[in-house]
XYZ file of C-alpha atoms in Angstrom:
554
model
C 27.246 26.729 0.597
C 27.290 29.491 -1.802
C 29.109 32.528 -3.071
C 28.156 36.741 -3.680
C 25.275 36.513 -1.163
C 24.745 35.301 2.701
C 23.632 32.499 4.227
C 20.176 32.249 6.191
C 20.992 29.216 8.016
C 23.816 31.145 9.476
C 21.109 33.433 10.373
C 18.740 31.641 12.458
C 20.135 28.090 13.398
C 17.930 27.782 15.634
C 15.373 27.943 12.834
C 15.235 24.140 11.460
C 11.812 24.631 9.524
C 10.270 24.656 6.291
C 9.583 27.463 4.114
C 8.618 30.062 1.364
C 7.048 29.850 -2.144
C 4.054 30.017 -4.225
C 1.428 31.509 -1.332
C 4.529 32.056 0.451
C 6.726 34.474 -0.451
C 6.285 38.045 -2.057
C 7.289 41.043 -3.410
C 7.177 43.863 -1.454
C 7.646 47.884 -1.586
C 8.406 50.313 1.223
C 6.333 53.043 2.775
C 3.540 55.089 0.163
C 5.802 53.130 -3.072
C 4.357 49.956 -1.691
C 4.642 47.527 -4.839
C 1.940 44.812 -5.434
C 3.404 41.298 -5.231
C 4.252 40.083 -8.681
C 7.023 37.457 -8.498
C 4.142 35.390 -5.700
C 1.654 35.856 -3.939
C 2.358 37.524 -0.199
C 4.456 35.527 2.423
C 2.134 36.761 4.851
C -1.114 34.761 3.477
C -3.220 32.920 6.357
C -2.226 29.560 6.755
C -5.563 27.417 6.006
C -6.089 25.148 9.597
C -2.439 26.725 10.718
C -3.009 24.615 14.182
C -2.358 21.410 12.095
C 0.802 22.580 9.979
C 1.823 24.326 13.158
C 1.384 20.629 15.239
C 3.928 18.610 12.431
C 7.246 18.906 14.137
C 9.056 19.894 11.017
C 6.791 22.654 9.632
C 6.292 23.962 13.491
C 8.561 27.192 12.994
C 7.961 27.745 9.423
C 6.713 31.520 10.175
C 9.626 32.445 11.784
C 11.895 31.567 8.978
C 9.630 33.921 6.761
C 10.044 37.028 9.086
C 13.736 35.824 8.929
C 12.880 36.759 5.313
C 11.153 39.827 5.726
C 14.397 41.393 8.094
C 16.645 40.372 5.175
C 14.604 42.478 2.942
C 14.214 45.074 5.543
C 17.843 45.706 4.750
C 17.648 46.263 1.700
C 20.409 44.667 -0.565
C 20.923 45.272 -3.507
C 21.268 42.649 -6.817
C 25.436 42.785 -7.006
C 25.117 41.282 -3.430
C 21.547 39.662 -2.481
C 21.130 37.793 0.462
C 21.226 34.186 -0.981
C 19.983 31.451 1.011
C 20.155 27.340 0.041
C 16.939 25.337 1.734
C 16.849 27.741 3.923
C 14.298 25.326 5.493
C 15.520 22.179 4.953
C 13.719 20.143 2.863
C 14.193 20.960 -0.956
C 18.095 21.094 -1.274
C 18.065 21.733 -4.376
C 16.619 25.165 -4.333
C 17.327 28.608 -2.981
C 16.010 32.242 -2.456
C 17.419 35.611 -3.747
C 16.553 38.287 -1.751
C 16.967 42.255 -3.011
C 15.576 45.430 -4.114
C 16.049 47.283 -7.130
C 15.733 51.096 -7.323
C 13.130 51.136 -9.904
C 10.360 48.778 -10.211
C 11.847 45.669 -12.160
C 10.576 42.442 -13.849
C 12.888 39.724 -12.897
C 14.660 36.720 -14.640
C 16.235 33.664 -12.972
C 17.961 31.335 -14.940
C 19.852 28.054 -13.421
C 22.367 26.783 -16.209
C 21.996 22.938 -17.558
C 24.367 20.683 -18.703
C 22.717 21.244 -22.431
C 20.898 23.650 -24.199
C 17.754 21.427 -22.896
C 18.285 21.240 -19.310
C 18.725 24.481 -18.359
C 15.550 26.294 -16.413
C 14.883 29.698 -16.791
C 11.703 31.750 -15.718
C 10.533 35.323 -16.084
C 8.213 36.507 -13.371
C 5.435 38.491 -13.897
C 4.702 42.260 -13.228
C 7.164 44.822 -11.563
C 8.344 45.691 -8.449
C 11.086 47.220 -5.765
C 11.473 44.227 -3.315
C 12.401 40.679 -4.583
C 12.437 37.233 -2.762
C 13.170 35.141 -5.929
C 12.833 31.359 -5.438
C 15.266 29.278 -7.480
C 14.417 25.769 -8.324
C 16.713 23.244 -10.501
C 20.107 23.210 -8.435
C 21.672 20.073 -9.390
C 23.453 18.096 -6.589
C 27.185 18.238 -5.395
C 27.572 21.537 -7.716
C 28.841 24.849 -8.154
C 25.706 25.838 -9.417
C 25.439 29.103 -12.124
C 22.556 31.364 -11.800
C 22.300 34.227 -13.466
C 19.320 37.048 -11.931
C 18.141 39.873 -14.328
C 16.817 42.575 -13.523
C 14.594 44.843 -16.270
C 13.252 47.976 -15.647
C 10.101 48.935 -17.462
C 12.423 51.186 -19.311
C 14.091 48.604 -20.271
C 17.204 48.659 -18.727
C 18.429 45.633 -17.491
C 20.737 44.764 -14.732
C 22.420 41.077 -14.779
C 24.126 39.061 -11.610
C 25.707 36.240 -11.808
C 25.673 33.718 -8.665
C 27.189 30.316 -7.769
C 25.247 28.267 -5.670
C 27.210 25.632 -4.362
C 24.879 22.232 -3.129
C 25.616 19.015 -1.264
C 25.995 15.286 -2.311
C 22.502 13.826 -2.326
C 21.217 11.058 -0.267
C 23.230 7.388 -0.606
C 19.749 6.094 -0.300
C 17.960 7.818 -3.105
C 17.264 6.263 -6.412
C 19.446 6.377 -9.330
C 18.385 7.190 -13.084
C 19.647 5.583 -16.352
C 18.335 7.013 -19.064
C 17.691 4.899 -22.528
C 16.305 6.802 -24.971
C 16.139 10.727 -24.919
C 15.309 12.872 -27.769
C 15.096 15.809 -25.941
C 13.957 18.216 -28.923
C 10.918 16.110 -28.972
C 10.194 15.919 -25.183
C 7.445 18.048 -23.487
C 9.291 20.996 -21.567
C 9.322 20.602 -17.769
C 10.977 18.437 -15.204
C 9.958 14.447 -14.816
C 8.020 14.347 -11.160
C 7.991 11.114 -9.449
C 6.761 9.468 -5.973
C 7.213 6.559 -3.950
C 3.794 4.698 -3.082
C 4.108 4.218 0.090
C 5.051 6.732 3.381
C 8.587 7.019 4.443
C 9.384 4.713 1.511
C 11.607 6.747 -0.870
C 12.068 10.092 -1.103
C 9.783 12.565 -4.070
C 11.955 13.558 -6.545
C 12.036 15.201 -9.994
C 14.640 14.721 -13.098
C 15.705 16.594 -16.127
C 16.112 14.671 -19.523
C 19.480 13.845 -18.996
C 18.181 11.783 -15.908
C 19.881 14.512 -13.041
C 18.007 15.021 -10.426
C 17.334 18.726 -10.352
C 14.484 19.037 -7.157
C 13.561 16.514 -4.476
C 12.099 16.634 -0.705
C 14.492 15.488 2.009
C 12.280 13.923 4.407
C 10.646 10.557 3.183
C 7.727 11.246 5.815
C 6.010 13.826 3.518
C 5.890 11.282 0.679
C 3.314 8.647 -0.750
C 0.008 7.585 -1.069
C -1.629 10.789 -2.906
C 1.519 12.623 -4.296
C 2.094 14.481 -7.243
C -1.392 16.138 -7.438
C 0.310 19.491 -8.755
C -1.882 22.485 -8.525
C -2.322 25.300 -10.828
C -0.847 27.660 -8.822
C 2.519 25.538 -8.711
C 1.633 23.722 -5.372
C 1.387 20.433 -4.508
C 0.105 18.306 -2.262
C 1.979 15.918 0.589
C 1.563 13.673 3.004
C 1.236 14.515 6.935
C 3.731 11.221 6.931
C 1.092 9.458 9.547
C -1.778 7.325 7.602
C -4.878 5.920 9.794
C -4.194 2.577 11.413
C -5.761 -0.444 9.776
C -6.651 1.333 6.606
C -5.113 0.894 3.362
C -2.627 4.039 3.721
C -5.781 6.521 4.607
C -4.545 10.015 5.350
C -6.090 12.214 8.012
C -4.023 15.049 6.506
C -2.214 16.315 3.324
C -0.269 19.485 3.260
C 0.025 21.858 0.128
C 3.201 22.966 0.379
C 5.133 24.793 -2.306
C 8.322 23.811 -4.063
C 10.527 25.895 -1.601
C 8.688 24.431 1.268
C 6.507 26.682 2.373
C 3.202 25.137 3.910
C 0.166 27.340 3.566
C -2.877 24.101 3.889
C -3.273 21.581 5.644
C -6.563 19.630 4.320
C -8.160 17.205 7.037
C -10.050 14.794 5.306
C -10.751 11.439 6.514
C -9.291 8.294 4.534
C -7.517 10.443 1.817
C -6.118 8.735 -0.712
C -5.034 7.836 -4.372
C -6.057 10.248 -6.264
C -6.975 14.004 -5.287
C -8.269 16.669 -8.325
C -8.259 20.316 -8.367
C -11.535 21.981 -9.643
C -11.691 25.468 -11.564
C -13.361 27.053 -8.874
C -10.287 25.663 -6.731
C -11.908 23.478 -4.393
C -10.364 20.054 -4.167
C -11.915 16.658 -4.914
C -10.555 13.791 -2.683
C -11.064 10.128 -2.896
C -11.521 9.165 0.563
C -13.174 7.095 3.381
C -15.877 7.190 5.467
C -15.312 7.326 9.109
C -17.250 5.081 11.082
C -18.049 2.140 8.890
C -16.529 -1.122 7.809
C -15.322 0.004 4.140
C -12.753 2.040 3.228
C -11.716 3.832 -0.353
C -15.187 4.001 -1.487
C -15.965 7.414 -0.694
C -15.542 11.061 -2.634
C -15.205 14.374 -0.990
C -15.219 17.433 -2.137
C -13.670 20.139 0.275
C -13.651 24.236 -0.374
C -10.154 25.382 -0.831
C -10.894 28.495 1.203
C -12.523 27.205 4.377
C -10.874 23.872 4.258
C -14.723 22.518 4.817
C -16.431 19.318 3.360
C -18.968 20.980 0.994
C -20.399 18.060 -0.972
C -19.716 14.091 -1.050
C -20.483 10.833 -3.229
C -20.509 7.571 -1.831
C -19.714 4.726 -4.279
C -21.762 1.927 -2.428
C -24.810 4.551 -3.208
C -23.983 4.603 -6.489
C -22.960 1.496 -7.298
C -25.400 -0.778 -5.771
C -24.539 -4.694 -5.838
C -25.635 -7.711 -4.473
C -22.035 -8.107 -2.093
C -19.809 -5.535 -1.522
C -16.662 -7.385 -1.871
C -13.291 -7.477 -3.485
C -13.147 -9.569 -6.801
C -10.720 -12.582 -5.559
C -7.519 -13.020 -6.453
C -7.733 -9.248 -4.252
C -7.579 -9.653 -0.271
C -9.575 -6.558 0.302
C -12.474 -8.314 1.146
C -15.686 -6.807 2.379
C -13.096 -3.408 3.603
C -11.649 -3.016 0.540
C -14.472 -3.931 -1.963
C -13.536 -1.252 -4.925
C -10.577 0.283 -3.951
C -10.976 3.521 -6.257
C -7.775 4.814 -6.990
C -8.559 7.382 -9.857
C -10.771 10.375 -10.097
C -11.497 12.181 -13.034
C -13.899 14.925 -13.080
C -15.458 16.633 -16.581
C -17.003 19.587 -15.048
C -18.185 20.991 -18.284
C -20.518 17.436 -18.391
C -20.772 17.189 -14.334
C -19.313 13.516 -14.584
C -17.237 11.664 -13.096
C -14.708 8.487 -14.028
C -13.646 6.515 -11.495
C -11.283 3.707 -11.313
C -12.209 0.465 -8.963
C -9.150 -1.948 -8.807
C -10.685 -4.524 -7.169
C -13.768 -5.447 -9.393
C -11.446 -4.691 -12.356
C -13.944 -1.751 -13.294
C -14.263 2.059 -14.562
C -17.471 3.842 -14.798
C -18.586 7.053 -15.478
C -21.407 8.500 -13.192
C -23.685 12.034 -13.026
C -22.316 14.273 -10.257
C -25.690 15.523 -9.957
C -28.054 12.884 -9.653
C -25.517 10.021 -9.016
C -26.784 7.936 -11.720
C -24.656 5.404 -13.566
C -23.520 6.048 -17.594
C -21.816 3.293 -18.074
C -19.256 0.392 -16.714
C -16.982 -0.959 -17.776
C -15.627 -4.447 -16.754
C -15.955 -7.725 -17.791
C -16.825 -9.131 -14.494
C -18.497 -6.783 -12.364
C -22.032 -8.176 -13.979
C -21.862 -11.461 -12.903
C -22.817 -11.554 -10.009
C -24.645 -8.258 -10.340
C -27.581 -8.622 -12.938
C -28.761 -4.787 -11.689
C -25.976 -3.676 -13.309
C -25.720 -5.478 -16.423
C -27.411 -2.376 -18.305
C -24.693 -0.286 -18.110
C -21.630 -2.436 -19.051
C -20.309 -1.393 -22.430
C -20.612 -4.160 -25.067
C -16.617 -4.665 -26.677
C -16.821 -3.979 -30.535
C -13.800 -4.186 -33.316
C -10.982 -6.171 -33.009
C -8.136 -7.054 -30.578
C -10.430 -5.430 -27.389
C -9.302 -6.102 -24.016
C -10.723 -5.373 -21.110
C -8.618 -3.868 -17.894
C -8.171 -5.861 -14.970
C -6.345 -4.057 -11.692
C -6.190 -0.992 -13.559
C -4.933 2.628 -12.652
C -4.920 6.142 -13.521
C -8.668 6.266 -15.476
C -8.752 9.778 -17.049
C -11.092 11.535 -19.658
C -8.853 12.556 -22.705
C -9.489 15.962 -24.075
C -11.664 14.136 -27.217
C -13.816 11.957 -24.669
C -11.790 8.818 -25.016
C -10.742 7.363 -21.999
C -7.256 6.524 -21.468
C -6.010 4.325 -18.352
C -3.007 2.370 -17.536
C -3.744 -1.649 -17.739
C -2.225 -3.774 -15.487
C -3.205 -7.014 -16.643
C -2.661 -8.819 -13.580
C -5.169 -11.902 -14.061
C -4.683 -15.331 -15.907
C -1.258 -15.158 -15.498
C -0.143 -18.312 -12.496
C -0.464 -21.611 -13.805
C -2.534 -24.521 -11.047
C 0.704 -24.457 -8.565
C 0.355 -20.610 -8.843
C 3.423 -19.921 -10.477
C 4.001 -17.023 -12.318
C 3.713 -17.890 -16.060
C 6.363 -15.146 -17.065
C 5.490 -15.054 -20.551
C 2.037 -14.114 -20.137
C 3.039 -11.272 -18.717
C 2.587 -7.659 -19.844
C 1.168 -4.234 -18.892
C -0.326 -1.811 -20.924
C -1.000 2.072 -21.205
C -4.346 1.411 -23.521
C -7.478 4.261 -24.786
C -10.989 3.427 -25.543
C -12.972 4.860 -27.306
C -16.502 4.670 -26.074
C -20.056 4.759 -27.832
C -22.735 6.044 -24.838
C -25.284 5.824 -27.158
C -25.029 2.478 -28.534
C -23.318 1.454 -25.296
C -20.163 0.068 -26.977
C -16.587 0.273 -26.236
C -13.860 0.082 -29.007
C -9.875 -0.449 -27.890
C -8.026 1.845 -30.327
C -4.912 2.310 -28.682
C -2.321 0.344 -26.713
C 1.178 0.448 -25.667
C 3.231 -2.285 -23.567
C 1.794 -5.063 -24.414
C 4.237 -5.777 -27.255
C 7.165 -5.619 -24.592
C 6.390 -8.556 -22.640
C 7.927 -9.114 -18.703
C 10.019 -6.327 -19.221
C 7.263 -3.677 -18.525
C 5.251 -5.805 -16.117
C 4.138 -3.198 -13.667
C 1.723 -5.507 -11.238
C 0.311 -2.508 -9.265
C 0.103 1.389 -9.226
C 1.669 3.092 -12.018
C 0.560 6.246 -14.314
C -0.858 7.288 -17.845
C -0.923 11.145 -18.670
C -1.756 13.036 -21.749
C 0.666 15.394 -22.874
C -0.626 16.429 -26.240
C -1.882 15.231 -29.581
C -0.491 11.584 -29.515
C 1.875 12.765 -26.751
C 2.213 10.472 -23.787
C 3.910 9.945 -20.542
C 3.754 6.108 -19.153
C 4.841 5.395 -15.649
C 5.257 1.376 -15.401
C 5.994 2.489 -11.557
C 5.388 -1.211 -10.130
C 8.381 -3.429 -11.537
C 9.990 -6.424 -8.902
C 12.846 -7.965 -10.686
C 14.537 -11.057 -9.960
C 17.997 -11.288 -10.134
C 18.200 -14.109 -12.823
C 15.545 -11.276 -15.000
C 12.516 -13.040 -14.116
C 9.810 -11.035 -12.994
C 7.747 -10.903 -9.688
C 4.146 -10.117 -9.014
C 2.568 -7.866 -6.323
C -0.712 -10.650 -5.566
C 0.946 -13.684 -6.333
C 4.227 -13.516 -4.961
C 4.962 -13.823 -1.163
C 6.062 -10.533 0.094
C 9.329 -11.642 1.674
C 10.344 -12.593 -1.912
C 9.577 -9.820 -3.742
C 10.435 -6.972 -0.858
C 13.824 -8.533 -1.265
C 13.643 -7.916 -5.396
C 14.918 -5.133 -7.542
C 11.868 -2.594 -7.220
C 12.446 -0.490 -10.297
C 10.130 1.800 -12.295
C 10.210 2.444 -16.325
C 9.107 5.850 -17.278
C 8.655 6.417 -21.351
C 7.603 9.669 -22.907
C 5.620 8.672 -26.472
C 5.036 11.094 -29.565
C 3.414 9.848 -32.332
C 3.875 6.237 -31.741
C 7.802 6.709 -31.163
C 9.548 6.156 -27.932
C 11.505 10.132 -27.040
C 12.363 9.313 -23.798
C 12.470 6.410 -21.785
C 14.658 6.153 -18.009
C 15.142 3.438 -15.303
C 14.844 4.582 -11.929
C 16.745 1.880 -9.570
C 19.242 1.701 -7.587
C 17.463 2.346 -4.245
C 15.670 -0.409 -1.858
C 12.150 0.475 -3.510
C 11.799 2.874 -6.670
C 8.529 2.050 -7.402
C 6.452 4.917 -8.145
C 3.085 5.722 -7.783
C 2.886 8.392 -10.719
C 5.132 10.011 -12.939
C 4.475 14.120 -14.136
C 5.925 16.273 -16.414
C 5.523 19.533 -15.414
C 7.403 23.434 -15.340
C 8.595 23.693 -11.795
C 7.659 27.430 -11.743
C 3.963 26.858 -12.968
C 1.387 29.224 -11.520
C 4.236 31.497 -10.321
């Protein structure tokens, strides 16, 4: 529903697709005033491997809804009544489309009101031009939504409408937010991103301060595994909704799809998973699996944006040469799922990467180049492993700890490496009972010594809260700023007496029946800005937690 514009959906019907944004829609003129297109980049951009977008049922039509688009704009509306369409593909609800001209070229503003001077998202688009498809992100649910559109010439006169954008109720089924501390004046700007771990298991979402959901996607399929790798041009990455049979959630496919919608990739890699990273030159770097052998999540592939083509690739049983290739026990990965990276973190300035293997409770940085190790570290990996002793990093200082099942290894701007610690070992007692007050996770940074080949533990957060945070598996670290922090403890199974449950050590049938919560907490300076509960829903775990401006790269 809205009001001062029309609706696309009453359009085309028979259009039940997904569409428009960043590589998606554009900003067009007419005849020899053809304008260059400045709010993003041309709706009529190739689709990279089109045949696989076009094959996913729900992204099938996707081109038709964008000439929809085009005919719209063919007409020629002006700003006091622009065609105005809600999801016009059916999949972000909670954003829209203005479509217009102006009669001189014109820079354009959008700005969706908040329920507080900090909630409210506004963006400026850059350059000039005639013909406008504006995307508006930020609706909030159930809501006679105000937006207000400006128009400014580069005269400088401005022209101003003011539009209500009326949205549905959102899911039953979708998690709920409390929020327990918020100092929003001391928060990073941008909405809170957050997925769901597994496919078809909640839906991907994205929250203001105040806890509102302001963005999510409507079809659970799309979410999981390798979400929330946002890219600089304000895309992200999804799931094809279909991972490999007997693999450990390995993706043939991920989409990159744009806020609105709009598919314009589909990247078929074998075995993605966990963690994907966008390079500077744009090409992507996927941890993966190799098809056609007995191990899985031990692989790295880098693939060229452009072509969609494998260009290089690192395998970690190359570089990592031990004596058995097999998951440290109390993991069940066995000989399949001996490391289980799920982090990559690429310095290209260096050529190195970090990578994160859960199941021998080790990071290690390597050379892209020649593959050779830097350093390890782990306080088991060695022992049964005497090649590899040299590079483990020797603990130095006081109150060290090494990770164990850890997540999210990253290289902080000042070469410290910051990762979040989930401290899932030594904690059943001989009937293997959880011993609930051993029981902590930790966002933690070490600082590390390549010469010497010592590793100091200078920071550490969690710990202190006990149970409460216990996050057995996935979960998030990112660095915000100068001692500026966001902590996802995304892996939480509560009881219902407050007693905590673990992902290893608990039977599945127990804790699948638990309250599967998440804790996300925003840090400055040592002091706690924001912190929310998502719960409410049948699993709101999450996998990783961003804060980012919905309209980046745009």
């Amino acid at each position: 529903m809205y009001m001062n514009g029309r609706n696309l959906r009453n359009l085309k019907k028979a259009v039940a697709v997904i569409g428009i944004g960043a590589m998606g829609l554009g900003v067009f003129g007419c005849g020899s005033e053809k304008q260059e297109a400045v709010e993003i980049p041309n709706l009529t951009s190739a689709v990279l491997n089109d045949s696989t977008v076009t094959a996913d049922s729900h992204f099938a039509n996707q081109a038709q809804v964008v000439k929809s688009l085009e005919e719209e704009l063919a007409k020629k509306p002006k700003l006091d009544n622009p065609f105005v369409a809600l999801d016009p593909f059916h999949i972000a609800p909670l954003s829209a489309v203005a479509v217009f001209v102006t009669d001189e070229p014109s820079q354009i503003t959008v700005r969706v009101e908040g329920k507080d001077e900090f909630t409210a998202i506004e963006h400026t688009f850059a350059g000039f031009g005639k013909q406008h498809m504006v995307p508006i992100y930020g609706l909030y649910a159930d809501t006679a939504n105000k937006v207000t559109v400006t128009a400014v010439t580069q005269s400088g006169n401005s022209t101003v409408k003011d539009l209500e954008i009326k949205t549905d109720v959102l899911p039953e089924d979708i998690s709920k937010s409390e929020v327990k501390v918020k100092q929003a004046d001391k928060m990073a700007v941008g909405l809170t991103f957050v997925d769901c771990p597994h496919v078809n298991g909640n839906y991907m979402l994205a929250v203001d301060a105040n806890g509102d959901i302001r963005w999510y996607l409507s079809e659970k399929k799309y979410n999981g595994s390798v979400m929330l790798t946002h890219l600089k041009n304000g895309n992200m990455l999804i799931s094809n909704g279909e991972p490999i049979p007997n693999t450990y959630n390995n993706l043939p496919t991920v989409f990159e799809i744009s806020p609105l919608g709009k598919v314009v990739a589909a990247y078929n890699v074998y075995g993605i998973h966990h963690d994907i990273r966008e390079m500077e030159n744009g090409n992507l770097l996927f941890a993966a699996s190799k098809e056609g052998r007995d191990s899985q999540n031990d692989y790295i592939v880098e693939v060229d944006r452009k072509t969609g083509k494998a260009v290089k690739e690192w395998d970690l049983k190359e570089i990592l040469p031990m004596t058995a290739y097999e998951a440290k026990k109390p993991y069940i990965g066995g000989t399949s799922n001996w490391f289980h990276n799920n982090a990559i973190w690429y310095n290209e300035a260096k050529k190195e990467f970090v990578v994160s293997g859960r199941h021998q409770n080790a990071v290690l940085k390597f050379d892209a180049d020649t593959k050779q190790i830097k350093w390890i570290l782990s306080k088991t990996i060695g022992d049964s492993n005497e090649n590899l002793r040299k590079y483990m990093l020797k603990p130095v200082g006081d109150d060290f700890e090494y990770p164990t099942a850890q997540h999210a290894a990253m290289e902080m701007p000042d070469g410290r490496i910051m990762l979040f610690d989930n401290t899932n070992f030594d904690i059943v007692d001989a009937s293997g009972n959880l011993l609930q007050d051993r029981l902590y996770s930790r966002a933690v940074i070490y600082e590390i010594d390549e010469k010497n080949m010592t590793v100091r533990q200078v920071w550490e957060y969690g710990k202190e809260r006990g149970r409460d945070l216990y996050s057995s598996f996935i979960s998030d670290v990112d660095y915000l700023g100068q001692e500026h922090y966001l902590l996802d403890f995304g892996g939480k199974y509560i009881a219902d007496d407050g007693s905590v449950y673990d992902h290893m050590y608990t039977k599945k049938d127990i804790k699948n029946k638990s309250k599967r919560q998440s804790t996300i907490i925003e840090l400055l300076n040592g002091e706690v800005v924001w912190e929310l509960d998502l719960l409410g829903n049948s699993n709101s775990n999450t996998y990783k937690a961003e804060r980012k401006d919905i309209y980046q790269g745009i």
